[in-house]
Amino acid sequence: MAGTSKSKSRKTSTTKTPTKRAATKKAAGKKSAAKKASAKKTGPRKSATRTSAKAALKGPAKREMTVPAVAARRHIPESTRLMVAAAADACEEKKAEDTRILELDSSDAGFTDFFLITSGTNERQTQSIADEIEMRMKQEFGTYPNSVEGKRQGEWVLLDYVDFVVHIFLAEKRAFYDIERLRKSATLVDLKELQASLTRRPLAARKSAAQGKSAAGK
């Protein structure tokens, strides 16, 4: 009897073991199937995020390319050019030396459009040049400087008209500060061409006035 009971227990133990193994195999199969299913679900989402990220990167790059093109096409009013030409003419009238006009780069457009740089031989002359420019701007354009600096000393007189800034130096001070070198990106404006615009303006005004009179006479 003892032998039979032992054999029964062995049989039961051998029958139970395969069942457990089968159960664990089924469980493992379910887990792998679940992983595959989750991988399939998450696959498209990841690719969607990648494509959207690429699209986001392309967007700003296109915008950056358009910024310099817009800045390069900035428009300076004709009235500003006429005022700068009149200021340069005032410098010549007061025997100023080495008058130069710099049109600043578009990156400095927020500061001002033009620098007019000129020199006088002494403090009295620099003050006289500044007075002449102020008088011309007031009489011809009805405008006043936003600020005036250094006029009392006369070594470096600065007249700020917002759209353009006038620098009147003594020769040694001009060489020391060397504004032209600091503004390497600026464009040197042809002074004769700019001054020619002063003569074209009254001629055009007289021509239009004559045309108006002839039209009224008819």
PDB file of C-alpha atoms in Angstrom:
ATOM      1  CA  MET A   1       0.000   0.000   0.000  1.00  0.00           C
ATOM      2  CA  ALA A   2       2.838   2.263   0.803  1.00  0.00           C
ATOM      3  CA  GLY A   3       4.287   1.693  -2.617  1.00  0.00           C
ATOM      4  CA  THR A   4       1.020   2.476  -4.303  1.00  0.00           C
ATOM      5  CA  SER A   5       0.599   5.712  -2.389  1.00  0.00           C
ATOM      6  CA  LYS A   6       4.098   6.780  -3.357  1.00  0.00           C
ATOM      7  CA  SER A   7       3.432   6.029  -6.987  1.00  0.00           C
ATOM      8  CA  LYS A   8       0.171   8.024  -6.834  1.00  0.00           C
ATOM      9  CA  SER A   9       1.942  10.997  -5.353  1.00  0.00           C
ATOM     10  CA  ARG A  10       4.580  10.811  -8.072  1.00  0.00           C
ATOM     11  CA  LYS A  11       1.870  10.668 -10.713  1.00  0.00           C
ATOM     12  CA  THR A  12       0.072  13.657  -9.307  1.00  0.00           C
ATOM     13  CA  SER A  13       3.296  15.617  -9.095  1.00  0.00           C
ATOM     14  CA  THR A  14       4.178  14.753 -12.688  1.00  0.00           C
ATOM     15  CA  THR A  15       0.743  15.699 -13.896  1.00  0.00           C
ATOM     16  CA  LYS A  16       0.766  19.054 -12.106  1.00  0.00           C
ATOM     17  CA  THR A  17       4.165  20.196 -13.459  1.00  0.00           C
ATOM     18  CA  PRO A  18       3.223  20.324 -17.168  1.00  0.00           C
ATOM     19  CA  THR A  19       0.072  22.276 -16.331  1.00  0.00           C
ATOM     20  CA  LYS A  20       2.093  24.954 -14.511  1.00  0.00           C
ATOM     21  CA  ARG A  21       4.559  25.196 -17.378  1.00  0.00           C
ATOM     22  CA  ALA A  22       1.740  25.566 -19.889  1.00  0.00           C
ATOM     23  CA  ALA A  23       0.186  28.288 -17.763  1.00  0.00           C
ATOM     24  CA  THR A  24       3.451  30.231 -17.563  1.00  0.00           C
ATOM     25  CA  LYS A  25       3.961  29.869 -21.338  1.00  0.00           C
ATOM     26  CA  LYS A  26       0.460  31.221 -21.966  1.00  0.00           C
ATOM     27  CA  ALA A  27       1.097  34.152 -19.624  1.00  0.00           C
ATOM     28  CA  ALA A  28       4.404  34.919 -21.358  1.00  0.00           C
ATOM     29  CA  GLY A  29       2.699  34.727 -24.742  1.00  0.00           C
ATOM     30  CA  LYS A  30       0.018  37.163 -23.605  1.00  0.00           C
ATOM     31  CA  LYS A  31       2.680  39.622 -22.345  1.00  0.00           C
ATOM     32  CA  SER A  32       4.623  39.539 -25.629  1.00  0.00           C
ATOM     33  CA  ALA A  33       1.389  39.989 -27.576  1.00  0.00           C
ATOM     34  CA  ALA A  34       0.505  42.957 -25.376  1.00  0.00           C
ATOM     35  CA  LYS A  35       3.970  44.480 -25.978  1.00  0.00           C
ATOM     36  CA  LYS A  36       3.627  44.068 -29.734  1.00  0.00           C
ATOM     37  CA  ALA A  37       0.184  45.648 -29.664  1.00  0.00           C
ATOM     38  CA  SER A  38       1.458  48.592 -27.623  1.00  0.00           C
ATOM     39  CA  ALA A  39       4.434  48.979 -29.985  1.00  0.00           C
ATOM     40  CA  LYS A  40       2.055  49.117 -32.937  1.00  0.00           C
ATOM     41  CA  LYS A  41      -0.056  51.744 -31.201  1.00  0.00           C
ATOM     42  CA  THR A  42       2.845  53.961 -30.167  1.00  0.00           C
ATOM     43  CA  GLY A  43       4.664  53.651 -33.532  1.00  0.00           C
ATOM     44  CA  PRO A  44       2.540  56.114 -35.528  1.00  0.00           C
ATOM     45  CA  ARG A  45       2.464  58.579 -32.627  1.00  0.00           C
ATOM     46  CA  LYS A  46       6.256  58.772 -32.503  1.00  0.00           C
ATOM     47  CA  SER A  47       6.535  59.307 -36.234  1.00  0.00           C
ATOM     48  CA  ALA A  48       3.863  62.006 -36.030  1.00  0.00           C
ATOM     49  CA  THR A  49       5.872  63.840 -33.373  1.00  0.00           C
ATOM     50  CA  ARG A  50       9.012  63.633 -35.487  1.00  0.00           C
ATOM     51  CA  THR A  51       7.319  65.063 -38.561  1.00  0.00           C
ATOM     52  CA  SER A  52       5.732  67.862 -36.545  1.00  0.00           C
ATOM     53  CA  ALA A  53       9.141  68.689 -35.015  1.00  0.00           C
ATOM     54  CA  LYS A  54      10.668  68.920 -38.499  1.00  0.00           C
ATOM     55  CA  ALA A  55       7.875  71.190 -39.628  1.00  0.00           C
ATOM     56  CA  ALA A  56       8.437  73.394 -36.580  1.00  0.00           C
ATOM     57  CA  LEU A  57      12.142  73.644 -37.388  1.00  0.00           C
ATOM     58  CA  LYS A  58      11.487  74.590 -40.993  1.00  0.00           C
ATOM     59  CA  GLY A  59       9.063  77.361 -40.014  1.00  0.00           C
ATOM     60  CA  PRO A  60      11.422  79.697 -38.092  1.00  0.00           C
ATOM     61  CA  ALA A  61      14.255  79.133 -40.603  1.00  0.00           C
ATOM     62  CA  LYS A  62      12.097  80.556 -43.397  1.00  0.00           C
ATOM     63  CA  ARG A  63      11.146  83.568 -41.280  1.00  0.00           C
ATOM     64  CA  GLU A  64      14.807  84.327 -40.481  1.00  0.00           C
ATOM     65  CA  MET A  65      15.654  84.413 -44.174  1.00  0.00           C
ATOM     66  CA  THR A  66      13.083  87.161 -44.811  1.00  0.00           C
ATOM     67  CA  VAL A  67      14.305  89.536 -42.055  1.00  0.00           C
ATOM     68  CA  PRO A  68      17.495  90.859 -43.788  1.00  0.00           C
ATOM     69  CA  ALA A  69      15.612  91.349 -47.072  1.00  0.00           C
ATOM     70  CA  VAL A  70      13.051  93.593 -45.346  1.00  0.00           C
ATOM     71  CA  ALA A  71      15.775  95.528 -43.515  1.00  0.00           C
ATOM     72  CA  ALA A  72      17.727  96.109 -46.766  1.00  0.00           C
ATOM     73  CA  ARG A  73      14.693  97.751 -48.390  1.00  0.00           C
ATOM     74  CA  ARG A  74      14.239 100.454 -45.710  1.00  0.00           C
ATOM     75  CA  HIS A  75      13.040 103.779 -47.071  1.00  0.00           C
ATOM     76  CA  ILE A  76      14.613 107.115 -46.089  1.00  0.00           C
ATOM     77  CA  PRO A  77      12.296 110.081 -46.748  1.00  0.00           C
ATOM     78  CA  GLU A  78      13.408 112.634 -49.327  1.00  0.00           C
ATOM     79  CA  SER A  79      12.883 115.404 -46.749  1.00  0.00           C
ATOM     80  CA  THR A  80      15.608 113.859 -44.562  1.00  0.00           C
ATOM     81  CA  ARG A  81      18.070 113.830 -47.457  1.00  0.00           C
ATOM     82  CA  LEU A  82      17.247 117.464 -48.231  1.00  0.00           C
ATOM     83  CA  MET A  83      17.864 118.491 -44.629  1.00  0.00           C
ATOM     84  CA  VAL A  84      21.235 116.712 -44.579  1.00  0.00           C
ATOM     85  CA  ALA A  85      22.172 118.423 -47.856  1.00  0.00           C
ATOM     86  CA  ALA A  86      21.184 121.824 -46.412  1.00  0.00           C
ATOM     87  CA  ALA A  87      23.270 121.155 -43.290  1.00  0.00           C
ATOM     88  CA  ALA A  88      26.264 120.243 -45.475  1.00  0.00           C
ATOM     89  CA  ASP A  89      25.740 123.450 -47.482  1.00  0.00           C
ATOM     90  CA  ALA A  90      25.754 125.442 -44.217  1.00  0.00           C
ATOM     91  CA  CYS A  91      29.091 123.818 -43.304  1.00  0.00           C
ATOM     92  CA  GLU A  92      30.623 124.924 -46.620  1.00  0.00           C
ATOM     93  CA  GLU A  93      29.254 128.425 -46.146  1.00  0.00           C
ATOM     94  CA  LYS A  94      31.116 128.676 -42.818  1.00  0.00           C
ATOM     95  CA  LYS A  95      34.355 127.308 -44.335  1.00  0.00           C
ATOM     96  CA  ALA A  96      34.203 123.954 -42.519  1.00  0.00           C
ATOM     97  CA  GLU A  97      36.819 121.367 -43.501  1.00  0.00           C
ATOM     98  CA  ASP A  98      36.548 117.756 -44.678  1.00  0.00           C
ATOM     99  CA  THR A  99      32.752 117.499 -44.491  1.00  0.00           C
ATOM    100  CA  ARG A 100      31.532 113.910 -44.860  1.00  0.00           C
ATOM    101  CA  ILE A 101      28.085 112.309 -44.839  1.00  0.00           C
ATOM    102  CA  LEU A 102      27.674 108.696 -43.753  1.00  0.00           C
ATOM    103  CA  GLU A 103      24.486 106.766 -44.430  1.00  0.00           C
ATOM    104  CA  LEU A 104      24.339 104.282 -41.574  1.00  0.00           C
ATOM    105  CA  ASP A 105      23.762 100.575 -41.977  1.00  0.00           C
ATOM    106  CA  SER A 106      20.200  99.226 -41.623  1.00  0.00           C
ATOM    107  CA  SER A 107      21.159  97.688 -38.247  1.00  0.00           C
ATOM    108  CA  ASP A 108      21.676 101.256 -36.907  1.00  0.00           C
ATOM    109  CA  ALA A 109      18.466 102.578 -38.482  1.00  0.00           C
ATOM    110  CA  GLY A 110      16.771 102.637 -35.060  1.00  0.00           C
ATOM    111  CA  PHE A 111      19.406 105.147 -33.915  1.00  0.00           C
ATOM    112  CA  THR A 112      19.591 107.526 -36.908  1.00  0.00           C
ATOM    113  CA  ASP A 113      19.893 107.464 -40.707  1.00  0.00           C
ATOM    114  CA  PHE A 114      22.825 109.832 -41.329  1.00  0.00           C
ATOM    115  CA  PHE A 115      25.958 111.175 -39.657  1.00  0.00           C
ATOM    116  CA  LEU A 116      27.245 114.507 -40.932  1.00  0.00           C
ATOM    117  CA  ILE A 117      30.854 114.922 -39.780  1.00  0.00           C
ATOM    118  CA  THR A 118      32.854 118.104 -40.285  1.00  0.00           C
ATOM    119  CA  SER A 119      35.765 120.046 -38.750  1.00  0.00           C
ATOM    120  CA  GLY A 120      36.569 123.592 -37.674  1.00  0.00           C
ATOM    121  CA  THR A 121      39.963 125.158 -37.016  1.00  0.00           C
ATOM    122  CA  ASN A 122      38.997 126.651 -33.633  1.00  0.00           C
ATOM    123  CA  GLU A 123      36.179 126.678 -31.046  1.00  0.00           C
ATOM    124  CA  ARG A 124      34.695 129.881 -32.409  1.00  0.00           C
ATOM    125  CA  GLN A 125      34.354 128.409 -35.889  1.00  0.00           C
ATOM    126  CA  THR A 126      32.741 125.159 -34.679  1.00  0.00           C
ATOM    127  CA  GLN A 127      30.166 127.209 -32.743  1.00  0.00           C
ATOM    128  CA  SER A 128      29.532 129.381 -35.818  1.00  0.00           C
ATOM    129  CA  ILE A 129      28.972 126.265 -37.984  1.00  0.00           C
ATOM    130  CA  ALA A 130      26.509 124.884 -35.424  1.00  0.00           C
ATOM    131  CA  ASP A 131      24.614 128.219 -35.347  1.00  0.00           C
ATOM    132  CA  GLU A 132      24.383 128.305 -39.148  1.00  0.00           C
ATOM    133  CA  ILE A 133      23.014 124.747 -39.336  1.00  0.00           C
ATOM    134  CA  GLU A 134      20.407 125.466 -36.642  1.00  0.00           C
ATOM    135  CA  MET A 135      19.310 128.649 -38.437  1.00  0.00           C
ATOM    136  CA  ARG A 136      18.982 126.867 -41.822  1.00  0.00           C
ATOM    137  CA  MET A 137      16.973 123.991 -40.349  1.00  0.00           C
ATOM    138  CA  LYS A 138      14.635 126.441 -38.617  1.00  0.00           C
ATOM    139  CA  GLN A 139      14.109 128.739 -41.617  1.00  0.00           C
ATOM    140  CA  GLU A 140      13.897 126.168 -44.416  1.00  0.00           C
ATOM    141  CA  PHE A 141      12.333 123.176 -42.676  1.00  0.00           C
ATOM    142  CA  GLY A 142      10.807 124.536 -39.474  1.00  0.00           C
ATOM    143  CA  THR A 143      12.714 121.986 -37.383  1.00  0.00           C
ATOM    144  CA  TYR A 144      14.876 122.238 -34.274  1.00  0.00           C
ATOM    145  CA  PRO A 145      17.514 119.871 -32.861  1.00  0.00           C
ATOM    146  CA  ASN A 146      16.263 117.314 -30.392  1.00  0.00           C
ATOM    147  CA  SER A 147      19.402 117.941 -28.326  1.00  0.00           C
ATOM    148  CA  VAL A 148      22.596 120.036 -28.537  1.00  0.00           C
ATOM    149  CA  GLU A 149      25.811 118.998 -26.774  1.00  0.00           C
ATOM    150  CA  GLY A 150      29.287 120.512 -26.415  1.00  0.00           C
ATOM    151  CA  LYS A 151      28.452 123.863 -27.987  1.00  0.00           C
ATOM    152  CA  ARG A 152      29.807 125.916 -25.096  1.00  0.00           C
ATOM    153  CA  GLN A 153      33.235 124.227 -25.210  1.00  0.00           C
ATOM    154  CA  GLY A 154      33.296 124.045 -29.021  1.00  0.00           C
ATOM    155  CA  GLU A 155      35.666 121.053 -29.204  1.00  0.00           C
ATOM    156  CA  TRP A 156      32.961 118.581 -30.293  1.00  0.00           C
ATOM    157  CA  VAL A 157      29.519 120.013 -31.025  1.00  0.00           C
ATOM    158  CA  LEU A 158      26.715 117.481 -31.521  1.00  0.00           C
ATOM    159  CA  LEU A 159      23.338 118.436 -33.037  1.00  0.00           C
ATOM    160  CA  ASP A 160      20.786 115.623 -32.885  1.00  0.00           C
ATOM    161  CA  TYR A 161      17.950 115.982 -35.422  1.00  0.00           C
ATOM    162  CA  VAL A 162      16.769 112.378 -34.808  1.00  0.00           C
ATOM    163  CA  ASP A 163      16.890 111.342 -38.498  1.00  0.00           C
ATOM    164  CA  PHE A 164      20.427 112.681 -38.808  1.00  0.00           C
ATOM    165  CA  VAL A 165      23.140 113.723 -36.345  1.00  0.00           C
ATOM    166  CA  VAL A 166      25.718 116.471 -36.957  1.00  0.00           C
ATOM    167  CA  HIS A 167      29.222 116.155 -35.436  1.00  0.00           C
ATOM    168  CA  ILE A 168      31.387 119.308 -35.581  1.00  0.00           C
ATOM    169  CA  PHE A 169      34.940 118.649 -34.346  1.00  0.00           C
ATOM    170  CA  LEU A 170      38.192 120.387 -33.838  1.00  0.00           C
ATOM    171  CA  ALA A 171      40.721 118.544 -36.024  1.00  0.00           C
ATOM    172  CA  GLU A 172      42.598 116.882 -33.138  1.00  0.00           C
ATOM    173  CA  LYS A 173      39.356 115.731 -31.449  1.00  0.00           C
ATOM    174  CA  ARG A 174      38.082 114.290 -34.717  1.00  0.00           C
ATOM    175  CA  ALA A 175      41.286 112.299 -35.186  1.00  0.00           C
ATOM    176  CA  PHE A 176      41.103 111.067 -31.592  1.00  0.00           C
ATOM    177  CA  TYR A 177      37.488 109.807 -31.677  1.00  0.00           C
ATOM    178  CA  ASP A 178      37.638 108.712 -35.346  1.00  0.00           C
ATOM    179  CA  ILE A 179      33.905 108.149 -35.860  1.00  0.00           C
ATOM    180  CA  GLU A 180      34.399 107.210 -39.523  1.00  0.00           C
ATOM    181  CA  ARG A 181      36.488 104.198 -38.497  1.00  0.00           C
ATOM    182  CA  LEU A 182      33.966 103.116 -35.869  1.00  0.00           C
ATOM    183  CA  ARG A 183      31.185 103.120 -38.480  1.00  0.00           C
ATOM    184  CA  LYS A 184      32.851 100.884 -41.057  1.00  0.00           C
ATOM    185  CA  SER A 185      29.519  99.445 -42.233  1.00  0.00           C
ATOM    186  CA  ALA A 186      28.215 102.935 -43.148  1.00  0.00           C
ATOM    187  CA  THR A 187      28.101 104.152 -46.763  1.00  0.00           C
ATOM    188  CA  LEU A 188      29.862 107.378 -47.734  1.00  0.00           C
ATOM    189  CA  VAL A 189      27.345 109.608 -49.528  1.00  0.00           C
ATOM    190  CA  ASP A 190      28.434 111.672 -52.519  1.00  0.00           C
ATOM    191  CA  LEU A 191      28.244 115.223 -51.185  1.00  0.00           C
ATOM    192  CA  LYS A 192      27.927 116.889 -54.617  1.00  0.00           C
ATOM    193  CA  GLU A 193      25.036 114.639 -55.630  1.00  0.00           C
ATOM    194  CA  LEU A 194      23.246 115.313 -52.355  1.00  0.00           C
ATOM    195  CA  GLN A 195      23.748 119.067 -52.664  1.00  0.00           C
ATOM    196  CA  ALA A 196      22.445 118.937 -56.252  1.00  0.00           C
ATOM    197  CA  SER A 197      19.110 117.828 -54.807  1.00  0.00           C
ATOM    198  CA  LEU A 198      18.866 121.257 -53.139  1.00  0.00           C
ATOM    199  CA  THR A 199      18.922 123.009 -56.511  1.00  0.00           C
ATOM    200  CA  ARG A 200      16.486 120.504 -58.054  1.00  0.00           C
ATOM    201  CA  ARG A 201      13.908 121.166 -55.356  1.00  0.00           C
ATOM    202  CA  PRO A 202      13.303 124.914 -56.004  1.00  0.00           C
ATOM    203  CA  LEU A 203      13.394 124.323 -59.769  1.00  0.00           C
ATOM    204  CA  ALA A 204      10.686 121.665 -59.491  1.00  0.00           C
ATOM    205  CA  ALA A 205       8.647 123.930 -57.204  1.00  0.00           C
ATOM    206  CA  ARG A 206       8.879 126.854 -59.658  1.00  0.00           C
ATOM    207  CA  LYS A 207       7.957 124.580 -62.578  1.00  0.00           C
ATOM    208  CA  SER A 208       4.846 123.248 -60.856  1.00  0.00           C
ATOM    209  CA  ALA A 209       3.823 126.796 -59.849  1.00  0.00           C
ATOM    210  CA  ALA A 210       4.190 127.980 -63.474  1.00  0.00           C
ATOM    211  CA  GLN A 211       2.109 125.064 -64.697  1.00  0.00           C
ATOM    212  CA  GLY A 212      -0.587 125.910 -62.149  1.00  0.00           C
ATOM    213  CA  LYS A 213      -0.734 129.533 -63.329  1.00  0.00           C
ATOM    214  CA  SER A 214      -0.992 128.585 -66.986  1.00  0.00           C
ATOM    215  CA  ALA A 215      -3.784 126.116 -66.201  1.00  0.00           C
ATOM    216  CA  ALA A 216      -5.648 128.832 -64.243  1.00  0.00           C
ATOM    217  CA  GLY A 217      -5.251 131.339 -67.147  1.00  0.00           C
ATOM    218  CA  LYS A 218      -6.847 128.869 -69.592  1.00  0.00           C
TER     219      LYS A 218
END
